[in-house]
Amino acid sequence: MVKKLFASLGKAACYTLLFVGMQLIVSMIFALVAGVSAAIPYIADNSTLDMDAIMRMMTEALYKEALTITLISNVCSLAFLALFFAMRKKNVLAQTYLAKGLPNLAFLPLVLGGMCLAGFVGILLDMLPIPEHILEEYSQSAQMLGGAGWVAVLSSVVVAPIAEEVIFRGLVYTRLR
């Protein structure tokens, strides 16, 4: 019994580390590429490296590519899991217990409820007396993250929820349960 408990805890920890580790690895690759591209002009001019400027450029590049990093790391995590379970000759959906899915049209109340909640929160935020400088800072921060586009939609609306459901609800939660 205790052995089975520790095995389940270990599996849950490994799946969590896969998710976090993939985020870290992809972020480090992007940071390395940004750092090298920021240092190349200094090396080409044979001048002294300005580490503060290089770090600032790396940070800006990571903020600008945050959604792309999330997209790539989530796709890599799902691909790794698919490969892992294929090598073990097991079905990913059966292992995650997500194969059952929702009954027909059961998602409609969820979608409508989510839309209503989003509208309610939007109206509530419009009614709150939020100072103008906070709204401007929020707008600048949102622009730094890449704004709205197909990468943002694909990353935030499609791939991230699927990866999180498969890893956390499908694998981690079922192992802990």
Backbone as ProteinMPNN parsed JSONL, in Angstrom:
{"seq_chain_A": "MVKKLFASLGKAACYTLLFVGMQLIVSMIFALVAGVSAAIPYIADNSTLDMDAIMRMMTEALYKEALTITLISNVCSLAFLALFFAMRKKNVLAQTYLAKGLPNLAFLPLVLGGMCLAGFVGILLDMLPIPEHILEEYSQSAQMLGGAGWVAVLSSVVVAPIAEEVIFRGLVYTRLR", "coords_chain_A": {"N_chain_A": [[0.819, -1.194, 0.0], [1.861, 1.305, 0.881], [4.014, 1.44, -0.824], [2.74, 1.643, -3.301], [1.513, 4.115, -2.94], [3.758, 5.863, -2.815], [4.777, 5.408, -5.347], [2.728, 6.468, -6.933], [2.822, 9.152, -6.083], [5.38, 9.784, -6.976], [5.073, 9.52, -9.763], [3.189, 11.577, -10.236], [4.726, 13.775, -9.477], [6.739, 13.617, -11.421], [5.309, 14.117, -13.819], [4.503, 16.736, -13.327], [7.007, 17.971, -13.15], [7.829, 17.551, -15.772], [6.138, 19.303, -17.179], [6.819, 21.849, -16.059], [9.588, 21.786, -16.434], [9.805, 21.666, -19.242], [8.822, 24.171, -19.927], [10.844, 25.725, -18.804], [13.152, 24.852, -20.208], [12.576, 25.579, -22.899], [12.306, 28.336, -22.541], [14.914, 28.965, -21.737], [16.343, 28.354, -24.048], [15.315, 30.278, -25.819], [16.223, 32.559, -24.425], [18.984, 32.209, -24.604], [19.397, 32.405, -27.396], [18.516, 35.049, -27.756], [20.381, 36.4, -26.156], [22.825, 35.821, -27.45], [22.339, 36.987, -29.953], [22.143, 39.617, -29.118], [24.705, 40.107, -28.219], [26.316, 39.877, -30.452], [26.661, 42.324, -32.059], [28.474, 43.743, -30.391], [30.667, 42.048, -30.367], [31.303, 42.031, -33.067], [32.123, 44.675, -33.439], [34.318, 44.636, -31.907], [34.29, 45.618, -29.326], [33.862, 46.451, -25.806], [31.751, 44.338, -23.935], [28.504, 45.28, -23.064], [26.933, 44.371, -20.451], [24.575, 45.036, -19.083], [22.966, 46.169, -21.085], [22.744, 43.976, -22.778], [21.395, 42.151, -21.12], [19.009, 43.571, -20.789], [18.047, 43.549, -23.413], [17.699, 40.81, -23.738], [15.688, 40.31, -21.842], [13.579, 41.861, -22.881], [13.206, 40.492, -25.287], [12.342, 37.999, -24.329], [9.939, 38.721, -23.065], [8.534, 39.618, -25.291], [8.276, 37.304, -26.772], [6.812, 35.595, -25.162], [4.29, 34.288, -25.432], [4.787, 32.667, -27.626], [6.792, 31.058, -26.578], [5.326, 29.734, -24.603], [3.493, 28.357, -26.228], [5.21, 26.655, -27.767], [6.476, 25.165, -25.721], [4.294, 23.853, -24.528], [3.306, 22.323, -26.67], [5.547, 20.706, -27.086], [5.579, 19.339, -24.625], [3.162, 17.868, -24.784], [3.736, 16.343, -27.057], [5.938, 14.877, -26.14], [4.677, 13.368, -24.132], [2.879, 11.893, -25.71], [4.683, 10.398, -27.256], [6.004, 9.038, -25.19], [3.932, 7.445, -24.069], [3.27, 6.009, -26.344], [5.586, 4.526, -26.783], [5.436, 2.886, -24.593], [3.302, 1.481, -25.329], [0.689, 2.265, -24.672], [-2.479, 3.88, -24.465], [-2.856, 7.339, -24.583], [-5.176, 8.829, -23.932], [-6.637, 6.93, -22.532], [-4.997, 6.565, -20.333], [-5.172, 9.026, -19.127], [-7.769, 9.262, -18.459], [-9.427, 10.915, -19.829], [-10.774, 10.172, -22.018], [-13.435, 9.582, -21.817], [-14.803, 11.976, -21.922], [-17.242, 14.615, -22.371], [-20.809, 14.366, -22.025], [-23.063, 14.451, -24.885], [-23.539, 17.702, -26.091], [-23.078, 18.806, -23.585], [-21.17, 20.649, -23.194], [-22.175, 23.074, -23.973], [-23.625, 24.607, -21.887], [-21.366, 25.202, -20.366], [-19.791, 26.773, -22.096], [-21.556, 28.921, -22.602], [-21.882, 29.835, -19.958], [-19.246, 30.602, -19.381], [-18.922, 32.678, -21.239], [-20.851, 34.484, -20.302], [-19.818, 35.005, -17.755], [-17.374, 36.199, -18.442], [-18.338, 38.516, -19.708], [-19.679, 39.706, -17.524], [-17.523, 40.184, -15.755], [-16.077, 41.981, -17.32], [-17.898, 44.163, -17.464], [-18.045, 44.763, -14.741], [-15.388, 45.538, -14.234], [-15.304, 47.842, -15.791], [-16.98, 49.459, -14.322], [-15.628, 49.894, -11.96], [-13.65, 52.268, -10.136], [-10.914, 52.605, -11.473], [-7.698, 53.917, -11.462], [-6.315, 55.961, -14.083], [-3.574, 55.716, -14.722], [-2.953, 53.105, -13.981], [-4.445, 51.603, -15.79], [-3.11, 52.342, -18.132], [-0.545, 51.271, -17.665], [-1.239, 48.576, -17.599], [-2.085, 48.235, -20.237], [0.316, 48.702, -21.602], [1.835, 46.56, -20.629], [0.379, 44.413, -21.643], [0.79, 44.808, -24.363], [3.487, 44.263, -24.508], [3.515, 41.542, -24.268], [2.934, 40.569, -26.73], [0.42, 41.039, -27.769], [-2.765, 40.618, -29.444], [-3.317, 37.966, -31.638], [-2.818, 35.313, -34.035], [-0.988, 33.572, -32.838], [-1.303, 34.169, -30.146], [-3.973, 33.424, -29.703], [-3.899, 30.705, -30.426], [-2.02, 29.767, -28.596], [-2.994, 30.573, -26.002], [-5.747, 29.932, -25.944], [-6.204, 27.479, -27.164], [-3.986, 25.463, -27.14], [-2.665, 25.668, -24.566], [-4.789, 25.226, -22.589], [-5.458, 22.567, -23.28], [-3.04, 21.179, -22.86], [-2.669, 21.646, -20.11], [-4.96, 20.42, -19.029], [-4.586, 17.736, -19.814], [-2.118, 17.117, -18.575], [-2.323, 17.992, -15.827], [-5.044, 17.554, -14.804], [-5.596, 15.168, -16.06], [-3.317, 13.434, -15.749], [-1.702, 14.038, -13.373], [-3.647, 14.521, -11.325], [-5.196, 12.154, -11.446], [-3.276, 10.287, -10.709], [-2.729, 11.081, -8.11], [-5.195, 10.746, -6.951]], "CA_chain_A": [[0.0, 0.0, 0.0], [2.753, 2.461, 0.967], [4.803, 1.434, -2.053], [1.864, 2.146, -4.355], [1.344, 5.542, -2.661], [4.967, 6.569, -3.226], [4.86, 5.309, -6.806], [1.786, 7.449, -7.478], [3.378, 10.485, -5.808], [6.512, 9.958, -7.88], [4.554, 9.757, -11.115], [2.594, 12.916, -10.257], [5.837, 14.727, -9.444], [7.42, 13.57, -12.727], [4.493, 14.813, -14.814], [4.591, 18.163, -13.022], [8.346, 18.399, -13.555], [7.848, 17.596, -17.232], [5.484, 20.538, -17.609], [7.634, 22.993, -15.643], [10.887, 21.668, -17.075], [9.702, 22.013, -20.658], [8.725, 25.642, -19.953], [12.175, 26.245, -18.48], [14.081, 24.548, -21.302], [12.257, 26.421, -24.054], [12.649, 29.716, -22.162], [16.371, 29.103, -21.744], [16.782, 28.372, -25.449], [14.995, 31.61, -26.335], [17.113, 33.513, -23.763], [20.312, 32.023, -25.181], [19.381, 32.984, -28.74], [18.427, 36.509, -27.605], [21.653, 36.879, -25.622], [23.845, 35.749, -28.502], [22.049, 38.013, -30.966], [22.428, 40.931, -28.528], [26.15, 40.248, -28.049], [27.011, 39.866, -31.75], [27.172, 43.647, -32.459], [29.642, 44.097, -29.589], [31.776, 41.217, -30.813], [31.662, 42.471, -34.411], [32.84, 45.949, -33.311], [35.461, 44.373, -31.046], [34.175, 46.535, -28.191], [33.558, 45.835, -24.52], [30.353, 43.926, -23.806], [27.669, 45.999, -22.092], [26.081, 43.307, -19.931], [23.249, 45.569, -18.754], [22.212, 46.293, -22.335], [22.457, 42.619, -23.261], [20.335, 41.607, -20.261], [17.771, 44.283, -21.106], [17.573, 43.041, -24.702], [17.221, 39.44, -23.513], [14.414, 40.404, -21.134], [12.581, 42.341, -23.842], [12.929, 39.409, -26.239], [11.543, 36.976, -23.645], [8.575, 39.248, -22.916], [7.906, 39.687, -26.611], [8.029, 35.944, -27.263], [6.251, 34.789, -24.075], [3.228, 33.417, -25.93], [5.416, 31.667, -28.485], [7.465, 30.126, -25.665], [4.275, 28.908, -24.011], [2.978, 27.483, -27.277], [6.201, 25.632, -28.105], [6.703, 24.263, -24.591], [3.114, 22.994, -24.347], [3.287, 21.342, -27.763], [6.617, 19.749, -26.803], [5.146, 18.497, -23.51], [2.167, 16.919, -25.293], [4.417, 15.419, -27.966], [6.72, 13.975, -25.311], [3.753, 12.421, -23.505], [2.378, 10.987, -26.747], [5.78, 9.492, -27.569], [6.233, 8.217, -23.995], [2.894, 6.415, -23.959], [3.353, 5.15, -27.531], [6.682, 3.584, -26.55], [4.953, 1.934, -23.588], [2.148, 0.833, -25.958], [-0.507, 2.619, -23.918], [-3.253, 4.975, -25.032], [-2.772, 8.539, -23.742], [-6.504, 9.179, -23.415], [-7.035, 5.945, -21.516], [-4.185, 6.814, -19.141], [-5.59, 10.289, -18.503], [-9.198, 9.141, -18.168], [-10.132, 11.988, -20.518], [-11.432, 9.586, -23.184], [-14.881, 9.584, -21.611], [-15.29, 13.257, -22.408], [-18.511, 15.133, -21.859], [-21.976, 13.905, -22.783], [-23.431, 15.312, -26.006], [-24.0, 19.072, -25.839], [-22.853, 19.216, -22.198], [-20.245, 21.769, -23.189], [-22.889, 24.324, -24.245], [-23.769, 25.442, -20.686], [-20.05, 25.671, -19.944], [-19.402, 27.859, -22.989], [-22.43, 30.059, -22.313], [-21.533, 30.339, -18.632], [-17.961, 31.298, -19.498], [-19.142, 33.943, -21.943], [-21.569, 35.376, -19.381], [-18.888, 35.408, -16.707], [-16.434, 37.152, -19.039], [-19.065, 39.781, -19.865], [-19.92, 40.271, -16.197], [-16.259, 40.711, -15.247], [-15.781, 43.178, -18.114], [-18.769, 45.252, -17.005], [-17.631, 45.1, -13.38], [-14.135, 46.288, -14.315], [-15.62, 49.177, -16.315], [-17.655, 50.238, -13.281], [-14.7, 50.193, -10.874], [-12.872, 53.497, -10.345], [-9.5, 52.268, -11.617], [-6.947, 55.089, -11.929], [-5.905, 55.925, -15.482], [-2.189, 55.256, -14.875], [-2.945, 51.649, -13.869], [-4.924, 51.088, -17.077], [-2.042, 52.544, -19.118], [0.483, 50.272, -17.386], [-1.772, 47.287, -18.031], [-2.072, 48.23, -21.693], [1.711, 48.549, -22.028], [2.244, 45.194, -20.308], [-0.281, 43.518, -22.597], [1.449, 44.96, -25.655], [4.792, 43.602, -24.431], [3.309, 40.102, -24.389], [2.675, 40.18, -28.099], [-0.897, 41.461, -28.221], [-3.685, 39.6, -29.947], [-2.974, 37.44, -32.947], [-3.076, 33.883, -34.116], [-0.148, 32.868, -31.859], [-1.929, 34.372, -28.836], [-5.183, 32.598, -29.64], [-3.499, 29.301, -30.45], [-1.324, 29.455, -27.345], [-3.785, 30.79, -24.785], [-7.11, 29.417, -26.005], [-6.276, 26.109, -27.655], [-2.954, 24.517, -26.716], [-2.414, 25.707, -23.114], [-5.799, 24.482, -21.831], [-5.373, 21.133, -23.557], [-1.858, 20.653, -22.169], [-2.905, 21.67, -18.665], [-5.955, 19.394, -18.699], [-3.988, 16.409, -19.959], [-1.063, 16.881, -17.588], [-2.697, 18.154, -14.421], [-6.265, 16.828, -14.444], [-5.563, 13.823, -16.607], [-2.241, 12.575, -15.249], [-1.325, 14.294, -11.981], [-4.796, 14.322, -10.43], [-5.593, 10.738, -11.384], [-2.262, 9.561, -9.953], [-2.885, 11.436, -6.705], [-6.482, 10.224, -6.486]], "C_chain_A": [[0.866, 1.262, 0.0], [3.592, 2.571, -0.297], [4.0, 2.005, -3.221], [1.638, 3.658, -4.19], [2.557, 6.33, -3.145], [5.167, 6.504, -4.74], [3.936, 6.33, -7.462], [2.276, 8.871, -7.261], [4.554, 10.786, -6.736], [6.077, 10.242, -9.303], [3.967, 11.156, -11.235], [3.685, 13.983, -10.272], [6.561, 14.763, -10.794], [6.62, 14.291, -13.809], [4.52, 16.326, -14.588], [5.951, 18.709, -13.444], [8.496, 18.444, -15.074], [7.28, 18.921, -17.721], [6.368, 21.75, -17.292], [8.994, 22.963, -16.337], [10.858, 22.046, -18.544], [9.582, 23.528, -20.821], [10.109, 26.258, -19.751], [13.158, 26.026, -19.618], [13.828, 25.447, -22.503], [12.592, 27.885, -23.751], [14.156, 29.936, -22.204], [16.927, 29.13, -23.169], [16.515, 29.741, -26.059], [15.911, 32.658, -25.72], [18.523, 33.415, -24.335], [20.407, 32.65, -26.569], [19.341, 34.513, -28.66], [19.741, 37.082, -27.089], [22.756, 36.873, -26.658], [23.599, 36.823, -29.552], [22.284, 39.421, -30.426], [23.926, 41.165, -28.398], [26.904, 40.343, -29.367], [27.475, 41.252, -32.178], [28.42, 44.075, -31.673], [30.87, 43.31, -30.038], [32.251, 41.658, -32.187], [32.459, 43.771, -34.375], [34.116, 45.807, -32.495], [35.486, 45.344, -29.861], [33.828, 45.75, -26.931], [32.066, 45.517, -24.444], [29.662, 44.769, -22.734], [26.634, 44.999, -21.58], [24.683, 43.804, -19.558], [22.381, 45.689, -20.001], [21.83, 44.926, -22.881], [21.338, 41.992, -22.44], [18.996, 42.267, -20.554], [17.182, 43.774, -22.422], [17.042, 41.617, -24.572], [15.859, 39.45, -22.839], [13.302, 40.856, -22.068], [12.206, 41.246, -24.831], [12.069, 38.331, -25.594], [10.11, 37.446, -23.424], [7.837, 39.221, -24.249], [7.505, 38.304, -27.121], [7.389, 35.034, -26.22], [5.168, 33.824, -24.571], [3.77, 32.325, -26.847], [6.128, 30.615, -27.641], [6.447, 29.181, -25.042], [3.738, 27.904, -25.027], [3.946, 26.335, -27.562], [6.387, 24.651, -26.952], [5.501, 23.348, -24.347], [3.012, 21.941, -25.445], [4.363, 20.283, -27.533], [6.239, 18.809, -25.662], [4.149, 17.444, -23.979], [2.802, 15.893, -26.23], [5.257, 14.417, -27.183], [5.829, 12.93, -24.655], [3.217, 11.415, -24.518], [3.444, 9.956, -27.115], [6.033, 8.525, -26.413], [5.202, 7.094, -23.891], [2.882, 5.5, -25.176], [4.463, 4.12, -27.363], [6.276, 2.523, -25.524], [3.729, 1.168, -24.08], [0.873, 1.026, -25.133], [-1.17, 3.809, -24.579], [-3.23, 6.162, -24.067], [-4.131, 8.858, -23.132], [-6.977, 8.193, -22.36], [-6.262, 6.168, -20.223], [-4.624, 8.073, -18.4], [-7.046, 10.266, -18.082], [-9.998, 10.296, -18.78], [-10.899, 11.456, -21.721], [-12.948, 9.609, -23.052], [-15.507, 10.867, -22.129], [-16.57, 13.694, -21.729], [-19.66, 14.523, -22.648], [-22.307, 14.905, -23.899], [-24.028, 16.624, -25.526], [-23.835, 19.523, -24.383], [-21.92, 20.408, -22.124], [-20.952, 23.105, -23.415], [-23.129, 25.169, -22.992], [-22.433, 25.981, -20.183], [-19.594, 26.855, -20.787], [-20.245, 29.099, -22.706], [-22.125, 30.665, -20.95], [-20.219, 31.097, -18.647], [-18.097, 32.634, -20.183], [-19.859, 34.948, -21.038], [-20.646, 35.873, -18.278], [-17.882, 36.417, -17.23], [-17.096, 38.516, -19.24], [-19.305, 40.473, -18.539], [-18.647, 40.889, -15.621], [-15.864, 41.968, -16.013], [-16.603, 44.378, -17.678], [-18.358, 45.712, -15.614], [-16.34, 45.918, -13.386], [-14.356, 47.694, -14.87], [-16.249, 50.06, -15.245], [-16.715, 50.623, -12.144], [-13.914, 51.467, -11.161], [-11.369, 53.205, -10.374], [-8.773, 53.491, -12.152], [-6.397, 54.885, -13.336], [-4.482, 55.376, -15.649], [-2.085, 53.723, -14.754], [-3.42, 51.023, -15.178], [-3.859, 51.235, -18.16], [-0.914, 51.527, -18.917], [0.034, 48.885, -17.834], [-1.72, 47.174, -19.556], [-0.648, 48.042, -22.222], [2.197, 47.126, -21.766], [1.636, 44.203, -21.288], [0.371, 43.606, -23.969], [2.808, 44.273, -25.663], [4.659, 42.097, -24.617], [2.892, 39.675, -25.789], [1.294, 40.548, -28.616], [-1.746, 40.293, -28.687], [-3.273, 39.208, -31.356], [-3.189, 35.944, -32.934], [-2.213, 33.098, -33.126], [-0.77, 32.982, -30.477], [-3.151, 33.483, -28.679], [-4.815, 31.124, -29.579], [-2.861, 28.894, -29.132], [-2.246, 29.494, -26.142], [-5.135, 30.091, -24.789], [-7.169, 27.939, -26.396], [-5.265, 25.192, -26.96], [-2.749, 24.505, -25.201], [-3.506, 24.991, -22.317], [-5.741, 22.971, -22.058], [-4.196, 20.519, -22.799], [-2.085, 20.6, -20.663], [-3.928, 20.617, -18.245], [-5.339, 17.997, -18.761], [-2.992, 16.146, -18.838], [-1.599, 16.925, -16.164], [-3.965, 17.396, -14.041], [-6.194, 15.38, -14.898], [-4.52, 12.92, -15.987], [-1.941, 12.791, -13.768], [-2.482, 13.988, -11.042], [-5.182, 12.854, -10.317], [-4.551, 9.91, -10.626], [-2.408, 9.845, -8.459], [-4.188, 10.882, -6.118], [-6.325, 8.769, -6.124]], "O_chain_A": [[0.632, 2.179, -0.787], [3.849, 3.672, -0.783], [4.53, 2.763, -4.033], [1.579, 4.391, -5.177], [2.405, 7.353, -3.812], [5.674, 7.451, -5.341], [4.317, 6.982, -8.434], [2.161, 9.709, -8.155], [4.702, 11.909, -7.219], [6.645, 11.103, -9.974], [4.215, 11.849, -12.221], [3.581, 14.976, -10.993], [6.953, 15.835, -11.255], [7.198, 15.003, -14.631], [4.557, 17.102, -15.543], [6.035, 19.788, -14.03], [9.218, 19.291, -15.6], [7.872, 19.582, -18.575], [6.629, 22.576, -18.166], [9.493, 23.999, -16.777], [11.79, 22.679, -19.04], [10.165, 24.105, -21.739], [10.488, 27.2, -20.448], [13.92, 26.931, -19.956], [14.766, 26.014, -23.063], [13.107, 28.592, -24.617], [14.62, 30.982, -22.658], [17.881, 29.855, -23.451], [17.377, 30.305, -26.735], [16.344, 33.57, -26.425], [19.184, 34.435, -24.528], [21.377, 33.342, -26.881], [20.045, 35.194, -29.405], [20.169, 38.144, -27.541], [23.539, 37.82, -26.739], [24.534, 37.493, -29.993], [22.593, 40.33, -31.197], [24.376, 42.309, -28.459], [28.028, 40.844, -29.393], [28.611, 41.371, -32.636], [29.32, 44.7, -32.233], [31.978, 43.845, -30.083], [33.452, 41.664, -32.458], [33.369, 43.96, -35.182], [34.905, 46.746, -32.399], [36.542, 45.823, -29.449], [33.54, 44.555, -26.98], [31.226, 46.326, -24.838], [30.185, 44.941, -21.632], [25.587, 44.806, -22.199], [23.709, 43.066, -19.705], [21.198, 45.349, -19.975], [20.724, 44.739, -23.387], [20.432, 41.372, -22.996], [17.963, 41.598, -20.566], [15.97, 43.589, -22.536], [16.055, 41.256, -25.214], [14.971, 38.686, -23.218], [12.205, 40.297, -22.049], [11.035, 41.087, -25.177], [11.163, 37.799, -26.236], [9.17, 36.666, -23.576], [6.666, 38.848, -24.319], [6.504, 38.163, -27.823], [7.42, 33.813, -26.376], [5.142, 32.663, -24.162], [3.275, 31.198, -26.845], [6.074, 29.424, -27.947], [6.676, 27.974, -24.962], [3.552, 26.73, -24.706], [3.541, 25.173, -27.592], [6.449, 23.441, -27.171], [5.679, 22.182, -23.995], [2.667, 20.791, -25.173], [4.123, 19.097, -27.758], [6.541, 17.617, -25.716], [4.265, 16.271, -23.625], [2.448, 14.715, -26.2], [5.286, 13.234, -27.524], [6.172, 11.748, -24.621], [3.111, 10.225, -24.221], [3.139, 8.773, -27.268], [6.251, 7.334, -26.633], [5.553, 5.938, -23.656], [2.52, 4.329, -25.058], [4.301, 2.965, -27.756], [6.736, 1.384, -25.594], [3.181, 0.325, -23.369], [0.095, 0.095, -24.924], [-0.502, 4.648, -25.183], [-3.544, 6.018, -22.885], [-4.222, 9.131, -21.935], [-7.643, 8.58, -21.4], [-6.806, 5.981, -19.135], [-4.464, 8.17, -17.183], [-7.502, 11.186, -17.402], [-11.094, 10.619, -18.321], [-11.607, 12.216, -22.382], [-13.664, 9.65, -24.053], [-16.597, 10.855, -22.701], [-16.928, 13.206, -20.657], [-19.496, 14.196, -23.824], [-21.882, 16.059, -23.856], [-24.908, 16.647, -24.666], [-24.41, 20.54, -23.995], [-21.878, 21.105, -21.11], [-20.401, 24.157, -23.091], [-22.854, 26.368, -23.028], [-22.369, 27.083, -19.639], [-19.068, 27.833, -20.254], [-19.71, 30.201, -22.583], [-22.111, 31.887, -20.807], [-20.095, 32.132, -17.992], [-17.475, 33.615, -19.776], [-19.507, 36.127, -21.015], [-20.695, 37.047, -17.911], [-17.565, 37.388, -16.543], [-16.485, 39.551, -18.973], [-19.155, 41.691, -18.434], [-18.683, 41.986, -15.064], [-15.366, 42.923, -15.416], [-16.076, 45.481, -17.538], [-18.324, 46.911, -15.336], [-16.212, 46.881, -12.631], [-13.672, 48.634, -14.465], [-16.07, 51.278, -15.261], [-16.983, 51.591, -11.432], [-13.551, 51.722, -12.309], [-10.646, 53.516, -9.427], [-9.17, 54.052, -13.173], [-6.055, 53.768, -13.724], [-4.208, 54.653, -16.607], [-1.208, 53.118, -15.371], [-2.859, 50.023, -15.626], [-3.715, 50.358, -19.011], [-0.388, 50.984, -19.888], [0.823, 48.113, -18.379], [-1.351, 46.129, -20.093], [-0.435, 47.303, -23.184], [2.899, 46.549, -22.597], [2.302, 43.261, -21.716], [0.495, 42.598, -24.664], [3.24, 43.757, -26.694], [5.598, 41.446, -25.076], [2.532, 38.516, -25.997], [1.026, 40.379, -29.806], [-1.478, 39.136, -28.364], [-2.92, 40.065, -32.166], [-3.675, 35.376, -31.956], [-2.65, 32.064, -32.621], [-0.774, 32.015, -29.714], [-3.34, 32.86, -27.634], [-5.363, 30.378, -28.767], [-3.125, 27.81, -28.613], [-2.277, 28.553, -25.348], [-5.621, 29.695, -23.73], [-8.092, 27.23, -25.996], [-5.653, 24.249, -26.27], [-2.668, 23.43, -24.608], [-3.173, 24.204, -21.431], [-5.952, 22.191, -21.129], [-4.335, 19.469, -22.172], [-1.731, 19.615, -20.015], [-3.765, 19.987, -17.201], [-5.548, 17.177, -17.867], [-3.013, 15.081, -18.221], [-1.362, 16.006, -15.38], [-3.965, 16.663, -13.052], [-6.67, 14.477, -14.21], [-4.801, 11.752, -15.72], [-1.928, 11.835, -12.992], [-2.307, 13.265, -10.061], [-5.461, 12.364, -9.223], [-4.906, 8.932, -9.968], [-2.23, 8.947, -7.636], [-4.261, 10.586, -4.925], [-7.291, 8.129, -5.707]]}, "name": "protein", "num_of_chains": 1, "seq": "MVKKLFASLGKAACYTLLFVGMQLIVSMIFALVAGVSAAIPYIADNSTLDMDAIMRMMTEALYKEALTITLISNVCSLAFLALFFAMRKKNVLAQTYLAKGLPNLAFLPLVLGGMCLAGFVGILLDMLPIPEHILEEYSQSAQMLGGAGWVAVLSSVVVAPIAEEVIFRGLVYTRLR"}
